[in-house]
Amino acid sequence: MNLQQDVIQLDNVFAAMADPTRRAIIEVLAEGDETAGSLAARFPISRPAVARHIRVLRDSGIVIVRPLGRERVNSLNPRVMAPAQEWIEHMSRFWDERLANLKQQIEDGA
Amino acid sequence: MTKIEKEIIIDAPVERVWEFLADREKLASWMMNIEGEVVSGETFRFVSEPRNKWDGVIVCRVKEMDPPKKFVFGWEHNVIGGETTVSITLESDGNSTRLSLVHDGWENTTGDVADFIAEHTAGWDDKLEGLKGKVETRETV
């Protein structure tokens, strides 16, 4: 694993997340691949505006696009997303442990 | 995957659970040692052992305290490089309390979190062993 490469990719991911629409697109794609059209349908902004956000995500390597029949589907690039996802999961486990501890402290101490 | 959302049910009334958010010693008992006051408009710090590039301190700016319902604070340290936000909401559920936690604002991350993870995980395993021992001997807070 190239640590320098991971740092650069993580910067890309967190920078992409600075925009709420791009955060939302990432959340949607985390659940499954989608075409640009089906992504655009989810947002109140114009289709070209959504397309611009998807392009930013593709240019930074976060989203990859592949042909599927007559369409093109977008998916999250696991190689780029993995370090950011690992960080979020790490913090998620941290809170699981803390909250379990809180519950135990209150319920056992009562 | 851009934010963390948790929900637990605690078998205690909401006022009792709130004590474990607002009272400094009780908050420290399930989190980490605290320096500073846990008061609206103030900043307190969770203090732990430095690990790898982390200096061991988490800076928490209290953004909202609405007893016994809502507690919102910033979460920032030298590895994250920016301020994220933890929001804890309490809701009565009969004689129990539903606690919801959201940790977001990760887009403010400017630091190098990647190689922090492996070191940090090892640290928390040690800490949990210590906490487990404390809880099981029924040390009172």
JSON list of N, CA, C and O in Angstrom, two decimals, chain A residues 10-38:
[
{"chain": "A", "resi": 10, "resn": "LEU", "atom": "N", "xyz": [-7.34, 10.31, -0.05]},
{"chain": "A", "resi": 10, "resn": "LEU", "atom": "CA", "xyz": [-8.20, 10.70, 1.06]},
{"chain": "A", "resi": 10, "resn": "LEU", "atom": "C", "xyz": [-8.52, 12.18, 0.98]},
{"chain": "A", "resi": 10, "resn": "LEU", "atom": "O", "xyz": [-9.64, 12.59, 1.24]},
{"chain": "A", "resi": 11, "resn": "ASP", "atom": "N", "xyz": [-7.53, 13.01, 0.62]},
{"chain": "A", "resi": 11, "resn": "ASP", "atom": "CA", "xyz": [-7.78, 14.44, 0.45]},
{"chain": "A", "resi": 11, "resn": "ASP", "atom": "C", "xyz": [-8.86, 14.66, -0.59]},
{"chain": "A", "resi": 11, "resn": "ASP", "atom": "O", "xyz": [-9.73, 15.50, -0.42]},
{"chain": "A", "resi": 12, "resn": "ASN", "atom": "N", "xyz": [-8.80, 13.90, -1.70]},
{"chain": "A", "resi": 12, "resn": "ASN", "atom": "CA", "xyz": [-9.82, 13.99, -2.76]},
{"chain": "A", "resi": 12, "resn": "ASN", "atom": "C", "xyz": [-11.21, 13.71, -2.21]},
{"chain": "A", "resi": 12, "resn": "ASN", "atom": "O", "xyz": [-12.16, 14.40, -2.51]},
{"chain": "A", "resi": 13, "resn": "VAL", "atom": "N", "xyz": [-11.28, 12.64, -1.43]},
{"chain": "A", "resi": 13, "resn": "VAL", "atom": "CA", "xyz": [-12.57, 12.21, -0.90]},
{"chain": "A", "resi": 13, "resn": "VAL", "atom": "C", "xyz": [-13.14, 13.28, 0.03]},
{"chain": "A", "resi": 13, "resn": "VAL", "atom": "O", "xyz": [-14.28, 13.70, -0.11]},
{"chain": "A", "resi": 14, "resn": "PHE", "atom": "N", "xyz": [-12.35, 13.72, 0.97]},
{"chain": "A", "resi": 14, "resn": "PHE", "atom": "CA", "xyz": [-12.87, 14.70, 1.93]},
{"chain": "A", "resi": 14, "resn": "PHE", "atom": "C", "xyz": [-13.16, 16.04, 1.25]},
{"chain": "A", "resi": 14, "resn": "PHE", "atom": "O", "xyz": [-14.11, 16.74, 1.60]},
{"chain": "A", "resi": 15, "resn": "ALA", "atom": "N", "xyz": [-12.35, 16.41, 0.24]},
{"chain": "A", "resi": 15, "resn": "ALA", "atom": "CA", "xyz": [-12.62, 17.65, -0.49]},
{"chain": "A", "resi": 15, "resn": "ALA", "atom": "C", "xyz": [-13.93, 17.53, -1.26]},
{"chain": "A", "resi": 15, "resn": "ALA", "atom": "O", "xyz": [-14.73, 18.47, -1.30]},
{"chain": "A", "resi": 16, "resn": "ALA", "atom": "N", "xyz": [-14.17, 16.36, -1.87]},
{"chain": "A", "resi": 16, "resn": "ALA", "atom": "CA", "xyz": [-15.43, 16.14, -2.59]},
{"chain": "A", "resi": 16, "resn": "ALA", "atom": "C", "xyz": [-16.61, 16.29, -1.65]},
{"chain": "A", "resi": 16, "resn": "ALA", "atom": "O", "xyz": [-17.67, 16.79, -2.02]},
{"chain": "A", "resi": 17, "resn": "MET", "atom": "N", "xyz": [-16.41, 15.85, -0.41]},
{"chain": "A", "resi": 17, "resn": "MET", "atom": "CA", "xyz": [-17.49, 15.90, 0.58]},
{"chain": "A", "resi": 17, "resn": "MET", "atom": "C", "xyz": [-17.79, 17.31, 1.06]},
{"chain": "A", "resi": 17, "resn": "MET", "atom": "O", "xyz": [-18.73, 17.52, 1.80]},
{"chain": "A", "resi": 18, "resn": "ALA", "atom": "N", "xyz": [-17.00, 18.29, 0.64]},
{"chain": "A", "resi": 18, "resn": "ALA", "atom": "CA", "xyz": [-17.25, 19.67, 1.04]},
{"chain": "A", "resi": 18, "resn": "ALA", "atom": "C", "xyz": [-18.55, 20.19, 0.42]},
{"chain": "A", "resi": 18, "resn": "ALA", "atom": "O", "xyz": [-19.11, 21.17, 0.88]},
{"chain": "A", "resi": 19, "resn": "ASP", "atom": "N", "xyz": [-19.02, 19.54, -0.63]},
{"chain": "A", "resi": 19, "resn": "ASP", "atom": "CA", "xyz": [-20.27, 19.96, -1.25]},
{"chain": "A", "resi": 19, "resn": "ASP", "atom": "C", "xyz": [-21.40, 19.02, -0.84]},
{"chain": "A", "resi": 19, "resn": "ASP", "atom": "O", "xyz": [-21.28, 17.81, -0.98]},
{"chain": "A", "resi": 20, "resn": "PRO", "atom": "N", "xyz": [-22.54, 19.55, -0.37]},
{"chain": "A", "resi": 20, "resn": "PRO", "atom": "CA", "xyz": [-23.62, 18.68, 0.11]},
{"chain": "A", "resi": 20, "resn": "PRO", "atom": "C", "xyz": [-24.24, 17.80, -0.97]},
{"chain": "A", "resi": 20, "resn": "PRO", "atom": "O", "xyz": [-24.63, 16.65, -0.68]},
{"chain": "A", "resi": 21, "resn": "THR", "atom": "N", "xyz": [-24.32, 18.31, -2.21]},
{"chain": "A", "resi": 21, "resn": "THR", "atom": "CA", "xyz": [-24.87, 17.47, -3.28]},
{"chain": "A", "resi": 21, "resn": "THR", "atom": "C", "xyz": [-23.93, 16.30, -3.57]},
{"chain": "A", "resi": 21, "resn": "THR", "atom": "O", "xyz": [-24.37, 15.17, -3.74]},
{"chain": "A", "resi": 22, "resn": "ARG", "atom": "N", "xyz": [-22.63, 16.59, -3.58]},
{"chain": "A", "resi": 22, "resn": "ARG", "atom": "CA", "xyz": [-21.69, 15.48, -3.83]},
{"chain": "A", "resi": 22, "resn": "ARG", "atom": "C", "xyz": [-21.71, 14.48, -2.67]},
{"chain": "A", "resi": 22, "resn": "ARG", "atom": "O", "xyz": [-21.60, 13.28, -2.89]},
{"chain": "A", "resi": 23, "resn": "ARG", "atom": "N", "xyz": [-21.89, 14.99, -1.43]},
{"chain": "A", "resi": 23, "resn": "ARG", "atom": "CA", "xyz": [-22.01, 14.06, -0.30]},
{"chain": "A", "resi": 23, "resn": "ARG", "atom": "C", "xyz": [-23.22, 13.16, -0.50]},
{"chain": "A", "resi": 23, "resn": "ARG", "atom": "O", "xyz": [-23.15, 11.95, -0.28]},
{"chain": "A", "resi": 24, "resn": "ALA", "atom": "N", "xyz": [-24.30, 13.75, -0.95]},
{"chain": "A", "resi": 24, "resn": "ALA", "atom": "CA", "xyz": [-25.52, 12.98, -1.16]},
{"chain": "A", "resi": 24, "resn": "ALA", "atom": "C", "xyz": [-25.33, 11.96, -2.28]},
{"chain": "A", "resi": 24, "resn": "ALA", "atom": "O", "xyz": [-25.80, 10.83, -2.19]},
{"chain": "A", "resi": 25, "resn": "ILE", "atom": "N", "xyz": [-24.63, 12.36, -3.36]},
{"chain": "A", "resi": 25, "resn": "ILE", "atom": "CA", "xyz": [-24.38, 11.42, -4.46]},
{"chain": "A", "resi": 25, "resn": "ILE", "atom": "C", "xyz": [-23.55, 10.25, -3.96]},
{"chain": "A", "resi": 25, "resn": "ILE", "atom": "O", "xyz": [-23.81, 9.09, -4.29]},
{"chain": "A", "resi": 26, "resn": "ILE", "atom": "N", "xyz": [-22.53, 10.55, -3.15]},
{"chain": "A", "resi": 26, "resn": "ILE", "atom": "CA", "xyz": [-21.70, 9.48, -2.58]},
{"chain": "A", "resi": 26, "resn": "ILE", "atom": "C", "xyz": [-22.55, 8.53, -1.75]},
{"chain": "A", "resi": 26, "resn": "ILE", "atom": "O", "xyz": [-22.42, 7.31, -1.85]},
{"chain": "A", "resi": 27, "resn": "GLU", "atom": "N", "xyz": [-23.45, 9.08, -0.92]},
{"chain": "A", "resi": 27, "resn": "GLU", "atom": "CA", "xyz": [-24.33, 8.24, -0.09]},
{"chain": "A", "resi": 27, "resn": "GLU", "atom": "C", "xyz": [-25.20, 7.33, -0.95]},
{"chain": "A", "resi": 27, "resn": "GLU", "atom": "O", "xyz": [-25.38, 6.16, -0.63]},
{"chain": "A", "resi": 28, "resn": "VAL", "atom": "N", "xyz": [-25.74, 7.88, -2.04]},
{"chain": "A", "resi": 28, "resn": "VAL", "atom": "CA", "xyz": [-26.60, 7.08, -2.93]},
{"chain": "A", "resi": 28, "resn": "VAL", "atom": "C", "xyz": [-25.79, 5.96, -3.56]},
{"chain": "A", "resi": 28, "resn": "VAL", "atom": "O", "xyz": [-26.19, 4.79, -3.57]},
{"chain": "A", "resi": 29, "resn": "LEU", "atom": "N", "xyz": [-24.62, 6.30, -4.09]},
{"chain": "A", "resi": 29, "resn": "LEU", "atom": "CA", "xyz": [-23.80, 5.29, -4.77]},
{"chain": "A", "resi": 29, "resn": "LEU", "atom": "C", "xyz": [-23.24, 4.25, -3.80]},
{"chain": "A", "resi": 29, "resn": "LEU", "atom": "O", "xyz": [-22.94, 3.13, -4.20]},
{"chain": "A", "resi": 30, "resn": "ALA", "atom": "N", "xyz": [-23.13, 4.63, -2.53]},
{"chain": "A", "resi": 30, "resn": "ALA", "atom": "CA", "xyz": [-22.69, 3.65, -1.52]},
{"chain": "A", "resi": 30, "resn": "ALA", "atom": "C", "xyz": [-23.71, 2.52, -1.38]},
{"chain": "A", "resi": 30, "resn": "ALA", "atom": "O", "xyz": [-23.36, 1.42, -0.98]},
{"chain": "A", "resi": 31, "resn": "GLU", "atom": "N", "xyz": [-24.97, 2.81, -1.73]},
{"chain": "A", "resi": 31, "resn": "GLU", "atom": "CA", "xyz": [-26.03, 1.80, -1.65]},
{"chain": "A", "resi": 31, "resn": "GLU", "atom": "C", "xyz": [-26.13, 0.98, -2.94]},
{"chain": "A", "resi": 31, "resn": "GLU", "atom": "O", "xyz": [-26.73, -0.09, -2.95]},
{"chain": "A", "resi": 32, "resn": "GLY", "atom": "N", "xyz": [-25.59, 1.52, -4.04]},
{"chain": "A", "resi": 32, "resn": "GLY", "atom": "CA", "xyz": [-25.66, 0.79, -5.31]},
{"chain": "A", "resi": 32, "resn": "GLY", "atom": "C", "xyz": [-25.36, 1.70, -6.48]},
{"chain": "A", "resi": 32, "resn": "GLY", "atom": "O", "xyz": [-25.46, 2.92, -6.39]},
{"chain": "A", "resi": 33, "resn": "ASP", "atom": "N", "xyz": [-24.97, 1.08, -7.60]},
{"chain": "A", "resi": 33, "resn": "ASP", "atom": "CA", "xyz": [-24.62, 1.83, -8.80]},
{"chain": "A", "resi": 33, "resn": "ASP", "atom": "C", "xyz": [-25.85, 2.50, -9.41]},
{"chain": "A", "resi": 33, "resn": "ASP", "atom": "O", "xyz": [-26.95, 1.96, -9.31]},
{"chain": "A", "resi": 34, "resn": "GLU", "atom": "N", "xyz": [-25.62, 3.65, -10.06]},
{"chain": "A", "resi": 34, "resn": "GLU", "atom": "CA", "xyz": [-26.75, 4.33, -10.72]},
{"chain": "A", "resi": 34, "resn": "GLU", "atom": "C", "xyz": [-26.29, 5.05, -11.98]},
{"chain": "A", "resi": 34, "resn": "GLU", "atom": "O", "xyz": [-25.15, 5.48, -12.08]},
{"chain": "A", "resi": 35, "resn": "THR", "atom": "N", "xyz": [-27.23, 5.22, -12.89]},
{"chain": "A", "resi": 35, "resn": "THR", "atom": "CA", "xyz": [-26.96, 6.05, -14.07]},
{"chain": "A", "resi": 35, "resn": "THR", "atom": "C", "xyz": [-27.03, 7.51, -13.66]},
{"chain": "A", "resi": 35, "resn": "THR", "atom": "O", "xyz": [-27.60, 7.86, -12.61]},
{"chain": "A", "resi": 36, "resn": "ALA", "atom": "N", "xyz": [-26.47, 8.37, -14.53]},
{"chain": "A", "resi": 36, "resn": "ALA", "atom": "CA", "xyz": [-26.53, 9.81, -14.26]},
{"chain": "A", "resi": 36, "resn": "ALA", "atom": "C", "xyz": [-27.98, 10.28, -14.19]},
{"chain": "A", "resi": 36, "resn": "ALA", "atom": "O", "xyz": [-28.34, 11.12, -13.37]},
{"chain": "A", "resi": 37, "resn": "GLY", "atom": "N", "xyz": [-28.82, 9.70, -15.05]},
{"chain": "A", "resi": 37, "resn": "GLY", "atom": "CA", "xyz": [-30.23, 10.08, -15.08]},
{"chain": "A", "resi": 37, "resn": "GLY", "atom": "C", "xyz": [-30.95, 9.77, -13.78]},
{"chain": "A", "resi": 37, "resn": "GLY", "atom": "O", "xyz": [-31.68, 10.60, -13.23]},
{"chain": "A", "resi": 38, "resn": "SER", "atom": "N", "xyz": [-30.73, 8.56, -13.26]},
{"chain": "A", "resi": 38, "resn": "SER", "atom": "CA", "xyz": [-31.43, 8.20, -12.02]},
{"chain": "A", "resi": 38, "resn": "SER", "atom": "C", "xyz": [-30.88, 8.98, -10.83]},
{"chain": "A", "resi": 38, "resn": "SER", "atom": "O", "xyz": [-31.61, 9.30, -9.90]}
]
